mmCIF file of C-alpha atoms and ligand atoms in Angstrom:
data_model
loop_
_atom_site.group_PDB
_atom_site.id
_atom_site.type_symbol
_atom_site.label_atom_id
_atom_site.label_comp_id
_atom_site.label_asym_id
_atom_site.label_seq_id
_atom_site.Cartn_x
_atom_site.Cartn_y
_atom_site.Cartn_z
ATOM 1 C CA MET Q 1 152.718 104.938 115.128
ATOM 2 C CA GLU Q 2 151.188 108.359 115.135
ATOM 3 C CA ASN Q 3 147.629 109.038 116.192
ATOM 4 C CA THR Q 4 147.340 105.839 118.178
ATOM 5 C CA ASN Q 5 144.795 105.977 120.971
ATOM 6 C CA PHE Q 6 146.571 105.857 124.295
ATOM 7 C CA TYR Q 7 145.213 104.634 127.631
ATOM 8 C CA GLU Q 8 147.091 105.563 130.744
ATOM 9 C CA GLY Q 9 146.046 105.360 134.341
ATOM 10 C CA LYS Q 10 145.540 103.223 137.389
ATOM 11 C CA ILE Q 11 143.180 100.479 138.360
ATOM 12 C CA ARG Q 12 142.585 98.647 141.597
ATOM 13 C CA ILE Q 13 141.400 95.065 141.442
ATOM 14 C CA VAL Q 14 139.697 93.577 144.507
ATOM 15 C CA PRO Q 15 139.434 89.849 143.742
ATOM 16 C CA LYS Q 16 137.282 88.857 146.733
ATOM 17 C CA ASN Q 17 134.600 91.410 145.794
ATOM 18 C CA LYS Q 18 134.998 90.761 142.039
ATOM 19 C CA GLU Q 19 135.562 94.498 141.700
ATOM 20 C CA ILE Q 20 137.590 96.927 139.689
ATOM 21 C CA TYR Q 21 138.101 100.654 140.399
ATOM 22 C CA ALA Q 22 139.636 102.768 137.664
ATOM 23 C CA LEU Q 23 140.936 106.224 136.984
ATOM 24 C CA LEU Q 24 141.920 106.248 133.362
ATOM 25 C CA ASN Q 25 143.028 108.834 130.816
ATOM 26 C CA LEU Q 26 142.320 108.236 127.175
ATOM 27 C CA ASP Q 27 143.868 110.216 124.345
ATOM 28 C CA TYR Q 28 141.307 109.617 121.646
ATOM 29 C CA TYR Q 29 142.212 110.534 118.082
ATOM 30 C CA VAL Q 30 139.331 111.634 115.888
ATOM 31 C CA LEU Q 31 138.976 109.630 112.679
ATOM 32 C CA GLN Q 32 136.703 111.864 110.595
ATOM 33 C CA ASP Q 33 136.233 115.538 109.912
ATOM 34 C CA SER Q 34 133.274 117.246 111.609
ATOM 35 C CA THR Q 35 132.976 114.644 114.368
ATOM 36 C CA GLU Q 36 130.414 115.667 116.988
ATOM 37 C CA GLU Q 37 130.012 112.486 118.971
ATOM 38 C CA ILE Q 38 132.046 109.408 119.788
ATOM 39 C CA ASN Q 39 130.953 105.986 120.965
ATOM 40 C CA LEU Q 40 132.848 103.826 123.409
ATOM 41 C CA TYR Q 41 131.873 100.538 125.048
ATOM 42 C CA ILE Q 42 132.401 99.199 128.537
ATOM 43 C CA TYR Q 43 131.409 96.044 130.458
ATOM 44 C CA LYS Q 44 127.725 96.033 131.350
ATOM 45 C CA ASP Q 45 128.112 96.065 135.158
ATOM 46 C CA ILE Q 46 130.569 98.915 135.360
ATOM 47 C CA ASN Q 47 129.290 102.221 136.716
ATOM 48 C CA ILE Q 48 130.714 105.328 135.164
ATOM 49 C CA ASP Q 49 131.205 107.767 138.043
ATOM 50 C CA GLN Q 50 132.545 110.609 135.961
ATOM 51 C CA ILE Q 51 133.903 111.566 132.566
ATOM 52 C CA THR Q 52 135.900 114.785 132.488
ATOM 53 C CA SER Q 53 137.224 116.602 129.471
ATOM 54 C CA GLU Q 54 137.250 120.158 128.234
ATOM 55 C CA ASP Q 55 135.895 118.877 124.920
ATOM 56 C CA VAL Q 56 132.820 117.107 126.259
ATOM 57 C CA LYS Q 57 129.376 118.734 126.285
ATOM 58 C CA ASP Q 58 127.608 115.765 127.838
ATOM 59 C CA TYR Q 59 127.518 111.996 127.778
ATOM 60 C CA ALA Q 60 125.062 109.149 128.186
ATOM 61 C CA VAL Q 61 125.695 105.614 129.383
ATOM 62 C CA SER Q 62 123.206 103.072 128.088
ATOM 63 C CA ASN Q 63 121.474 100.617 130.411
ATOM 64 C CA GLU Q 64 121.234 97.992 127.711
ATOM 65 C CA ILE Q 65 123.696 95.541 126.293
ATOM 66 C CA SER Q 66 124.794 96.688 122.838
ATOM 67 C CA ASN Q 67 124.869 94.366 119.894
ATOM 68 C CA TRP Q 68 127.825 95.864 118.053
ATOM 69 C CA SER Q 69 130.541 93.228 117.868
ATOM 70 C CA PRO Q 70 130.543 89.448 117.367
ATOM 71 C CA PHE Q 71 133.259 89.085 120.042
ATOM 72 C CA ILE Q 72 132.088 91.511 122.684
ATOM 73 C CA LEU Q 73 128.773 90.314 123.934
ATOM 74 C CA GLU Q 74 128.271 91.974 127.319
ATOM 75 C CA SER Q 75 129.085 95.628 126.873
ATOM 76 C CA LYS Q 76 127.090 98.840 126.907
ATOM 77 C CA GLN Q 77 127.532 102.056 125.032
ATOM 78 C CA ILE Q 78 128.985 105.325 126.293
ATOM 79 C CA LYS Q 79 127.938 108.072 123.896
ATOM 80 C CA ILE Q 80 129.926 111.259 124.239
ATOM 81 C CA HIS Q 81 128.788 114.547 122.699
ATOM 82 C CA LEU Q 82 131.563 117.013 121.989
ATOM 83 C CA ASN Q 83 131.105 120.701 122.617
ATOM 84 C CA LYS Q 84 132.447 121.538 119.194
ATOM 85 C CA LYS Q 85 133.159 119.738 115.947
ATOM 86 C CA LYS Q 86 136.516 118.026 115.758
ATOM 87 C CA ASN Q 87 138.493 117.068 112.694
ATOM 88 C CA LYS Q 88 140.447 114.047 111.652
ATOM 89 C CA GLY Q 89 143.669 113.762 113.676
ATOM 90 C CA ASP Q 90 142.446 116.001 116.519
ATOM 91 C CA VAL Q 91 142.978 114.538 119.943
ATOM 92 C CA ILE Q 92 140.322 114.507 122.647
ATOM 93 C CA LYS Q 93 141.643 114.054 126.154
ATOM 94 C CA LEU Q 94 139.173 112.153 128.280
ATOM 95 C CA GLN Q 95 139.377 111.141 131.893
ATOM 96 C CA PHE Q 96 137.207 108.321 133.186
ATOM 97 C CA LYS Q 97 136.440 107.392 136.754
ATOM 98 C CA TYR Q 98 134.472 104.162 137.148
ATOM 99 C CA HIS Q 99 134.006 101.011 139.188
ATOM 100 C CA GLY Q 100 132.069 97.782 139.104
ATOM 101 C CA LYS Q 101 132.044 94.010 139.227
ATOM 102 C CA ILE Q 102 133.238 91.781 136.412
ATOM 103 C CA ASN Q 103 131.615 88.380 136.570
ATOM 104 C CA THR Q 104 132.299 85.375 134.375
ATOM 105 C CA LEU Q 105 131.106 86.012 130.841
ATOM 106 C CA LYS Q 106 128.135 83.845 130.009
ATOM 107 C CA LYS Q 107 128.850 82.543 126.549
ATOM 108 C CA TYR Q 108 132.639 82.245 126.345
ATOM 109 C CA GLU Q 109 133.587 82.309 130.034
ATOM 110 C CA VAL Q 110 136.889 83.964 129.151
ATOM 111 C CA ASN Q 111 136.803 86.909 131.519
ATOM 112 C CA ARG Q 112 136.151 87.359 135.238
ATOM 113 C CA ILE Q 113 137.412 88.768 138.491
ATOM 114 C CA ASN Q 114 137.357 86.397 141.441
ATOM 115 C CA GLU Q 115 139.685 85.192 144.178
ATOM 116 C CA GLU Q 116 140.938 82.189 142.232
ATOM 117 C CA TRP Q 117 141.420 83.859 138.899
ATOM 118 C CA VAL Q 118 141.527 87.332 137.386
ATOM 119 C CA GLU Q 119 141.288 87.580 133.615
ATOM 120 C CA ILE Q 120 140.145 90.834 132.056
ATOM 121 C CA SER Q 121 140.472 91.967 128.447
ATOM 122 C CA LEU Q 122 138.336 93.447 125.698
ATOM 123 C CA TYR Q 123 135.884 90.523 125.911
ATOM 124 C CA SER Q 124 134.510 92.216 129.025
ATOM 125 C CA PRO Q 125 135.865 95.655 128.202
ATOM 126 C CA TRP Q 126 137.278 96.869 131.508
ATOM 127 C CA PHE Q 127 138.429 100.031 129.723
ATOM 128 C CA PRO Q 128 136.301 102.246 127.443
ATOM 129 C CA LEU Q 129 136.775 100.506 124.123
ATOM 130 C CA ALA Q 130 136.579 102.533 120.913
ATOM 131 C CA GLU Q 131 133.949 101.421 118.437
ATOM 132 C CA GLU Q 132 136.234 101.040 115.420
ATOM 133 C CA ASN Q 133 138.485 98.006 115.589
ATOM 134 C CA ARG Q 134 141.345 100.331 116.395
ATOM 135 C CA LYS Q 135 144.838 99.776 117.666
ATOM 136 C CA ALA Q 136 145.828 101.441 120.894
ATOM 137 C CA ALA Q 137 148.688 101.583 123.367
ATOM 138 C CA PHE Q 138 148.287 101.050 127.097
ATOM 139 C CA GLN Q 139 150.192 101.841 130.234
ATOM 140 C CA ILE Q 140 148.271 100.812 133.314
ATOM 141 C CA ARG Q 141 149.234 100.711 136.968
ATOM 142 C CA VAL Q 142 147.561 97.778 138.655
ATOM 143 C CA ASP Q 143 147.015 97.687 142.385
ATOM 144 C CA ILE Q 144 146.062 94.268 143.740
ATOM 145 C CA GLU Q 145 146.319 92.517 147.109
ATOM 146 C CA ASP Q 146 149.733 91.087 148.032
ATOM 147 C CA GLY Q 147 150.245 87.510 146.971
ATOM 148 C CA TYR Q 148 148.821 87.959 143.492
ATOM 149 C CA GLU Q 149 151.125 87.872 140.530
ATOM 150 C CA VAL Q 150 150.039 89.914 137.515
ATOM 151 C CA VAL Q 151 150.778 88.860 133.937
ATOM 152 C CA GLY Q 152 150.053 90.653 130.669
ATOM 153 C CA GLN Q 153 151.650 91.340 127.313
ATOM 154 C CA LYS Q 154 154.287 93.102 129.365
ATOM 155 C CA ALA Q 155 153.961 93.247 133.133
ATOM 156 C CA ARG Q 156 156.439 94.160 135.829
ATOM 157 C CA LYS Q 157 156.379 95.065 139.493
ATOM 158 C CA GLN Q 158 157.553 98.477 140.528
ATOM 159 C CA ASN Q 159 157.322 100.169 143.940
ATOM 160 C CA GLY Q 160 154.634 97.794 145.123
ATOM 161 C CA TYR Q 161 152.446 98.143 142.029
ATOM 162 C CA TRP Q 162 152.237 96.226 138.815
ATOM 163 C CA ILE Q 163 152.724 98.019 135.523
ATOM 164 C CA VAL Q 164 150.967 96.415 132.566
ATOM 165 C CA GLU Q 165 151.817 97.719 129.139
ATOM 166 C CA SER Q 166 150.918 96.800 125.649
ATOM 167 C CA ASP Q 167 152.438 98.178 122.515
ATOM 168 C CA ASN Q 168 150.347 99.702 119.764
ATOM 169 C CA MET Q 169 149.767 96.518 117.787
ATOM 170 C CA VAL Q 170 146.422 95.597 119.301
ATOM 171 C CA ASN Q 171 143.214 97.123 120.610
ATOM 172 C CA ASP Q 172 143.378 95.168 123.846
ATOM 173 C CA CYS Q 173 145.048 95.159 127.207
ATOM 174 C CA THR Q 174 144.826 91.741 128.818
ATOM 175 C CA ILE Q 175 145.454 91.543 132.562
ATOM 176 C CA LEU Q 176 145.730 88.160 134.269
ATOM 177 C CA ALA Q 177 146.357 87.511 137.944
ATOM 178 C CA SER Q 178 146.594 84.544 140.277
ATOM 179 C CA LYS Q 179 148.019 83.649 143.676
ATOM 180 C CA ASN Q 180 149.044 80.245 142.374
ATOM 181 C CA PHE Q 181 151.126 80.771 139.272
ATOM 182 C CA LYS Q 182 153.802 78.162 138.658
ATOM 183 C CA LYS Q 183 156.371 79.416 136.218
ATOM 184 C CA ARG Q 184 158.568 77.622 133.685
ATOM 185 C CA ILE Q 185 161.059 79.253 131.358
ATOM 186 C CA VAL Q 186 162.164 77.988 127.965
ATOM 187 C CA ARG Q 187 165.121 79.637 126.227
ATOM 188 C CA GLU Q 188 165.959 78.854 122.631
ATOM 189 C CA ARG Q 189 168.099 80.897 120.270
ATOM 190 C CA ARG Q 190 167.641 84.483 121.475
ATOM 191 C CA MET Q 191 164.090 83.984 122.618
ATOM 192 C CA THR Q 192 162.755 83.599 126.144
ATOM 193 C CA ILE Q 193 159.332 82.090 126.671
ATOM 194 C CA LYS Q 194 157.664 82.115 130.067
ATOM 195 C CA ILE Q 195 154.932 79.605 130.793
ATOM 196 C CA TYR Q 196 152.557 80.461 133.652
ATOM 197 C CA ASN Q 197 150.165 77.873 134.964
ATOM 198 C CA ALA Q 198 147.530 78.671 137.582
ATOM 199 C CA SER Q 199 146.021 75.253 138.387
ATOM 200 C CA ILE Q 200 146.823 71.637 139.217
ATOM 201 C CA GLU Q 201 144.977 70.463 136.104
ATOM 202 C CA GLY Q 202 147.112 72.815 134.023
ATOM 203 C CA GLU Q 203 150.370 71.060 134.926
ATOM 204 C CA LYS Q 204 149.904 68.404 132.248
ATOM 205 C CA ILE Q 205 149.412 71.111 129.628
ATOM 206 C CA ALA Q 206 152.411 73.091 130.924
ATOM 207 C CA GLU Q 207 154.530 69.953 130.546
ATOM 208 C CA LYS Q 208 153.254 69.407 127.015
ATOM 209 C CA ILE Q 209 154.035 73.009 126.063
ATOM 210 C CA GLU Q 210 157.482 72.894 127.656
ATOM 211 C CA LYS Q 211 158.249 69.638 125.862
ATOM 212 C CA HIS Q 212 157.429 70.973 122.378
ATOM 213 C CA LEU Q 213 158.528 74.610 122.566
ATOM 214 C CA GLY Q 214 162.269 74.223 122.033
ATOM 215 C CA PHE Q 215 161.795 72.244 118.831
ATOM 216 C CA ILE Q 216 159.132 74.641 117.542
ATOM 217 C CA ILE Q 217 161.212 77.770 118.111
ATOM 218 C CA LYS Q 218 164.377 76.226 116.698
ATOM 219 C CA THR Q 219 162.539 75.062 113.559
ATOM 220 C CA CYS Q 220 160.821 78.462 113.140
ATOM 221 C CA PHE Q 221 164.208 80.193 113.199
ATOM 222 C CA ASP Q 222 165.518 77.727 110.603
ATOM 223 C CA TYR Q 223 162.519 78.280 108.334
ATOM 224 C CA PHE Q 224 161.845 81.981 108.767
ATOM 225 C CA GLY Q 225 165.049 83.650 109.893
ATOM 226 C CA LYS Q 226 165.315 86.109 112.731
ATOM 227 C CA THR Q 227 162.510 87.953 114.485
ATOM 228 C CA ASN Q 228 162.492 91.069 116.627
ATOM 229 C CA VAL Q 229 160.428 89.327 119.281
ATOM 230 C CA GLU Q 230 162.615 88.265 122.170
ATOM 231 C CA GLU Q 231 160.048 87.503 124.828
ATOM 232 C CA PHE Q 232 156.777 85.687 124.830
ATOM 233 C CA THR Q 233 154.407 84.668 127.600
ATOM 234 C CA ILE Q 234 152.068 81.683 127.634
ATOM 235 C CA VAL Q 235 149.394 81.500 130.327
ATOM 236 C CA ILE Q 236 147.349 78.391 131.078
ATOM 237 C CA ALA Q 237 144.098 79.767 132.446
ATOM 238 C CA PRO Q 238 142.367 77.677 135.142
ATOM 239 C CA ARG Q 239 139.161 77.246 133.136
ATOM 240 C CA SER Q 240 138.068 74.554 130.735
ATOM 241 C CA GLU Q 241 135.584 76.700 128.787
ATOM 242 C CA GLY Q 242 136.091 79.656 126.513
ATOM 243 C CA GLY Q 243 139.184 78.578 124.599
ATOM 244 C CA GLY Q 244 142.320 80.605 124.111
ATOM 245 C CA TYR Q 245 143.407 83.783 122.401
ATOM 246 C CA CYS Q 246 146.614 85.352 121.248
ATOM 247 C CA ARG Q 247 147.912 88.902 121.545
ATOM 248 C CA PRO Q 248 151.325 90.157 120.497
ATOM 249 C CA GLY Q 249 153.642 88.747 123.142
ATOM 250 C CA LEU Q 250 150.932 86.793 124.948
ATOM 251 C CA LEU Q 251 149.112 83.511 124.395
ATOM 252 C CA VAL Q 252 146.324 82.475 126.770
ATOM 253 C CA VAL Q 253 145.190 78.845 126.624
ATOM 254 C CA ALA Q 254 142.419 76.988 128.429
ATOM 255 C CA LEU Q 255 142.415 73.554 130.088
ATOM 256 C CA GLU Q 256 141.538 71.738 126.911
ATOM 257 C CA ASP Q 257 142.170 68.073 126.452
ATOM 258 C CA VAL Q 258 143.841 67.987 123.052
ATOM 259 C CA ASP Q 259 145.975 65.077 121.902
ATOM 260 C CA ASP Q 260 149.703 65.580 121.741
ATOM 261 C CA LYS Q 261 150.074 65.920 117.957
ATOM 262 C CA ASN Q 262 147.277 68.430 117.590
ATOM 263 C CA TYR Q 263 148.614 70.372 120.542
ATOM 264 C CA PHE Q 264 151.959 70.509 118.783
ATOM 265 C CA LYS Q 265 150.275 71.901 115.672
ATOM 266 C CA PHE Q 266 148.257 74.422 117.680
ATOM 267 C CA LEU Q 267 151.385 75.682 119.467
ATOM 268 C CA SER Q 268 153.314 75.805 116.206
ATOM 269 C CA HIS Q 269 150.584 77.983 114.680
ATOM 270 C CA GLU Q 270 150.640 80.406 117.606
ATOM 271 C CA ILE Q 271 154.433 80.584 117.851
ATOM 272 C CA SER Q 272 154.793 81.118 114.110
ATOM 273 C CA HIS Q 273 152.654 84.267 114.532
ATOM 274 C CA LEU Q 274 155.775 85.773 116.091
ATOM 275 C CA TRP Q 275 156.846 85.924 112.445
ATOM 276 C CA TRP Q 276 153.497 86.024 110.626
ATOM 277 C CA MET Q 277 151.821 89.116 111.945
ATOM 278 C CA GLY Q 278 151.198 92.681 110.991
ATOM 279 C CA ALA Q 279 148.979 92.319 107.923
ATOM 280 C CA ASP Q 280 145.613 93.999 108.501
ATOM 281 C CA SER Q 281 143.711 91.441 110.590
ATOM 282 C CA SER Q 282 140.367 93.197 110.183
ATOM 283 C CA THR Q 283 140.242 92.450 106.434
ATOM 284 C CA TRP Q 284 140.777 89.457 104.129
ATOM 285 C CA GLU Q 285 144.478 90.428 104.021
ATOM 286 C CA ASP Q 286 144.571 88.557 107.325
ATOM 287 C CA TRP Q 287 145.288 85.477 105.179
ATOM 288 C CA LEU Q 288 148.901 86.748 105.192
ATOM 289 C CA ASN Q 289 148.846 86.179 108.955
ATOM 290 C CA GLU Q 290 146.547 83.191 109.373
ATOM 291 C CA SER Q 291 147.056 81.046 106.265
ATOM 292 C CA PHE Q 292 150.821 81.469 106.576
ATOM 293 C CA ALA Q 293 150.805 80.678 110.308
ATOM 294 C CA GLU Q 294 148.698 77.578 109.711
ATOM 295 C CA TYR Q 295 150.760 76.354 106.765
ATOM 296 C CA SER Q 296 153.910 77.006 108.787
ATOM 297 C CA ALA Q 297 152.404 74.878 111.561
ATOM 298 C CA LEU Q 298 151.847 72.100 109.010
ATOM 299 C CA LEU Q 299 155.455 72.367 107.808
ATOM 300 C CA LEU Q 300 156.664 72.063 111.400
ATOM 301 C CA TYR Q 301 154.281 69.134 111.812
ATOM 302 C CA LYS Q 302 155.970 67.491 108.834
ATOM 303 C CA GLU Q 303 159.405 68.051 110.398
ATOM 304 C CA LYS Q 304 158.198 66.438 113.593
ATOM 305 C CA TYR Q 305 155.937 63.608 112.461
ATOM 306 C CA GLY Q 306 157.019 62.920 108.876
ATOM 307 C CA ASN Q 307 155.647 63.368 105.383
ATOM 308 C CA ALA Q 308 152.890 60.737 105.521
ATOM 309 C CA GLU Q 309 151.265 62.428 108.532
ATOM 310 C CA PHE Q 310 151.600 65.805 106.815
ATOM 311 C CA GLU Q 311 149.935 64.544 103.615
ATOM 312 C CA ARG Q 312 147.083 63.059 105.643
ATOM 313 C CA LYS Q 313 146.477 66.460 107.252
ATOM 314 C CA ILE Q 314 146.620 68.398 103.994
ATOM 315 C CA GLU Q 315 144.205 65.930 102.382
ATOM 316 C CA LYS Q 316 141.728 66.582 105.205
ATOM 317 C CA TYR Q 317 142.025 70.323 104.597
ATOM 318 C CA ARG Q 318 141.471 69.804 100.855
ATOM 319 C CA GLN Q 319 138.283 67.901 101.475
ATOM 320 C CA ALA Q 320 136.998 70.487 103.939
ATOM 321 C CA VAL Q 321 137.395 73.527 101.701
ATOM 322 C CA THR Q 322 135.713 72.477 98.452
ATOM 323 C CA ASP Q 323 132.933 75.070 98.724
ATOM 324 C CA CYS Q 324 134.825 77.887 100.416
ATOM 325 C CA PRO Q 325 134.647 81.362 98.847
ATOM 326 C CA PRO Q 326 137.769 82.986 97.324
ATOM 327 C CA ILE Q 327 140.320 84.393 99.768
ATOM 328 C CA TYR Q 328 140.693 87.517 97.659
ATOM 329 C CA GLY Q 329 138.122 90.003 98.948
ATOM 330 C CA LEU Q 330 136.735 87.556 101.545
ATOM 331 C CA SER Q 331 134.248 89.112 103.946
ATOM 332 C CA ARG Q 332 135.187 88.568 107.593
ATOM 333 C CA SER Q 333 131.553 87.909 108.361
ATOM 334 C CA ASP Q 334 131.249 85.132 105.758
ATOM 335 C CA GLU Q 335 130.174 81.976 107.585
ATOM 336 C CA LYS Q 336 133.125 80.170 105.994
ATOM 337 C CA ALA Q 337 135.668 82.926 106.724
ATOM 338 C CA PHE Q 338 137.470 80.862 109.353
ATOM 339 C CA LEU Q 339 137.747 77.760 107.185
ATOM 340 C CA THR Q 340 138.830 79.852 104.208
ATOM 341 C CA LEU Q 341 141.675 81.571 106.077
ATOM 342 C CA TYR Q 342 142.799 78.585 108.166
ATOM 343 C CA ALA Q 343 142.347 75.699 105.713
ATOM 344 C CA LYS Q 344 141.842 76.906 102.142
ATOM 345 C CA GLY Q 345 144.818 79.298 102.409
ATOM 346 C CA PRO Q 346 147.163 76.464 103.490
ATOM 347 C CA VAL Q 347 145.836 74.241 100.660
ATOM 348 C CA ILE Q 348 146.710 76.985 98.154
ATOM 349 C CA LEU Q 349 150.156 77.487 99.709
ATOM 350 C CA ASN Q 350 150.701 73.747 99.419
ATOM 351 C CA LYS Q 351 149.918 73.978 95.678
ATOM 352 C CA LEU Q 352 152.472 76.767 95.374
ATOM 353 C CA GLU Q 353 155.070 74.723 97.250
ATOM 354 C CA LYS Q 354 154.495 71.771 94.892
ATOM 355 C CA LYS Q 355 154.775 74.087 91.880
ATOM 356 C CA ILE Q 356 158.042 75.838 92.794
ATOM 357 C CA GLY Q 357 159.618 73.137 94.988
ATOM 358 C CA SER Q 358 160.179 73.019 98.745
ATOM 359 C CA ASP Q 359 163.532 74.787 98.750
ATOM 360 C CA ASN Q 360 162.196 77.670 96.698
ATOM 361 C CA PHE Q 361 159.104 77.833 98.869
ATOM 362 C CA LYS Q 362 161.276 78.230 101.979
ATOM 363 C CA LYS Q 363 163.232 80.966 100.193
ATOM 364 C CA LEU Q 364 159.943 82.719 99.458
ATOM 365 C CA LEU Q 365 158.860 82.551 103.113
ATOM 366 C CA LYS Q 366 162.177 84.050 104.227
ATOM 367 C CA GLU Q 367 161.982 86.753 101.555
ATOM 368 C CA LEU Q 368 158.421 87.792 102.506
ATOM 369 C CA LEU Q 369 159.527 88.148 106.119
ATOM 370 C CA ALA Q 370 162.835 89.867 105.367
ATOM 371 C CA LYS Q 371 161.039 92.384 103.142
ATOM 372 C CA ASN Q 372 158.289 92.803 105.731
ATOM 373 C CA ILE Q 373 155.522 92.161 103.171
ATOM 374 C CA LYS Q 374 152.102 92.940 104.696
ATOM 375 C CA THR Q 375 149.843 93.146 101.647
ATOM 376 C CA THR Q 376 148.708 90.697 98.981
ATOM 377 C CA ASP Q 377 149.949 93.111 96.322
ATOM 378 C CA GLY Q 378 153.398 92.944 97.877
ATOM 379 C CA PHE Q 379 153.073 89.169 97.964
ATOM 380 C CA PHE Q 380 152.294 89.008 94.199
ATOM 381 C CA LYS Q 381 155.257 91.293 93.440
ATOM 382 C CA THR Q 382 157.622 89.177 95.509
ATOM 383 C CA VAL Q 383 156.442 85.969 93.812
ATOM 384 C CA LYS Q 384 156.837 87.619 90.403
ATOM 385 C CA ASN Q 385 160.361 88.859 91.178
ATOM 386 C CA MET Q 386 161.476 85.481 92.435
ATOM 387 C CA PHE Q 387 159.634 83.029 90.184
ATOM 388 C CA GLY Q 388 158.304 85.007 87.252
ATOM 389 C CA GLU Q 389 155.030 86.342 85.918
ATOM 390 C CA ASP Q 390 153.414 82.919 85.400
ATOM 391 C CA THR Q 391 153.789 81.896 89.029
ATOM 392 C CA ALA Q 392 152.407 85.241 90.218
ATOM 393 C CA LYS Q 393 149.426 84.843 87.851
ATOM 394 C CA PHE Q 394 148.915 81.288 89.108
ATOM 395 C CA MET Q 395 148.680 82.563 92.689
ATOM 396 C CA GLU Q 396 146.371 85.392 91.709
ATOM 397 C CA LYS Q 397 144.048 82.886 90.060
ATOM 398 C CA GLU Q 398 144.145 80.591 93.104
ATOM 399 C CA LEU Q 399 143.330 83.430 95.487
ATOM 400 C CA LYS Q 400 140.507 84.680 93.297
ATOM 401 C CA SER Q 401 138.779 81.324 92.801
HETATM 402 ZN ZN1 ZN A 501 146.414 82.465 114.084
#
């Protein structure tokens, strides 16, 4: 992808002091003509020692927590003034030197640096995060005391350091580290999944995941066809608060006590994202990721637990979504956005499956994936080509009501 912001550099993590030291280069691509300033955000307790660039006139780091994102609650602004106007597509090369402590986040508890557990990502932005919800690529050298194992979207050890990389699909670089990782490996078809668990309490969850994964992957391949993803990492974080999150190639889960069947469905949803991804997740078109992943999870649930259980689930979804707004044009800040994408979408897909029949519905899923359809327009066209104008109109009406 051209013009993708790129972070490259080295960080040192000192778990016992809860500290991070960083020397990081950012290639920042300008989004608009006549840009004179750019805003970046970093975790509140990080001290910026220096920003160097031939394009920077001056910069200011706020002392206050910025209220700019619903997900990033403890960051402050770095405002950079450029010494001359830059145009769309221009690159600004910035070098940052900074250090500071990263303590447990108050509300979600997802991020921290301490001796037992290191978990840093955009929730406590340890790197200067661009204001727009923008995709970036990362290549970071991580220096941490011997005995710690580092895990990320892609992490490997090289000459005594860890290299953490992430491709350009996401605006995050998650780095996890523990001295106590226990590793399990599941191989199914051509896919390898590594499960890392960092606590005694996590063993039960690791067992549950290991037990279900083979079936889930096998069934996904049967339903969806092949995928380019060959490796996936699941990390069971040693914390009960804060929940989990998913990045391409990486799923982080918490120590949550979820019953076996619902855990199966949760895992099925996350694993099916290895197929259902790539539609713009910052807009309502995210339904092509989320509604399809959730309905796929329900189809796997049906394979595993039978039709009666499946119908009971779908009926619950139907009852929950009666006053949800339309998916088409949905605002991500709508208070029912989550329910609309994760429950109303699957209810609509279930209607479509009933209308065209299960075999045809499976053919449609395979076709959407084979053709790499990432927009609702493309979805309508595919439905029309396969099942005619009426079916496409039916779906348009469902998505717009
Ligand atoms: Zn999802």
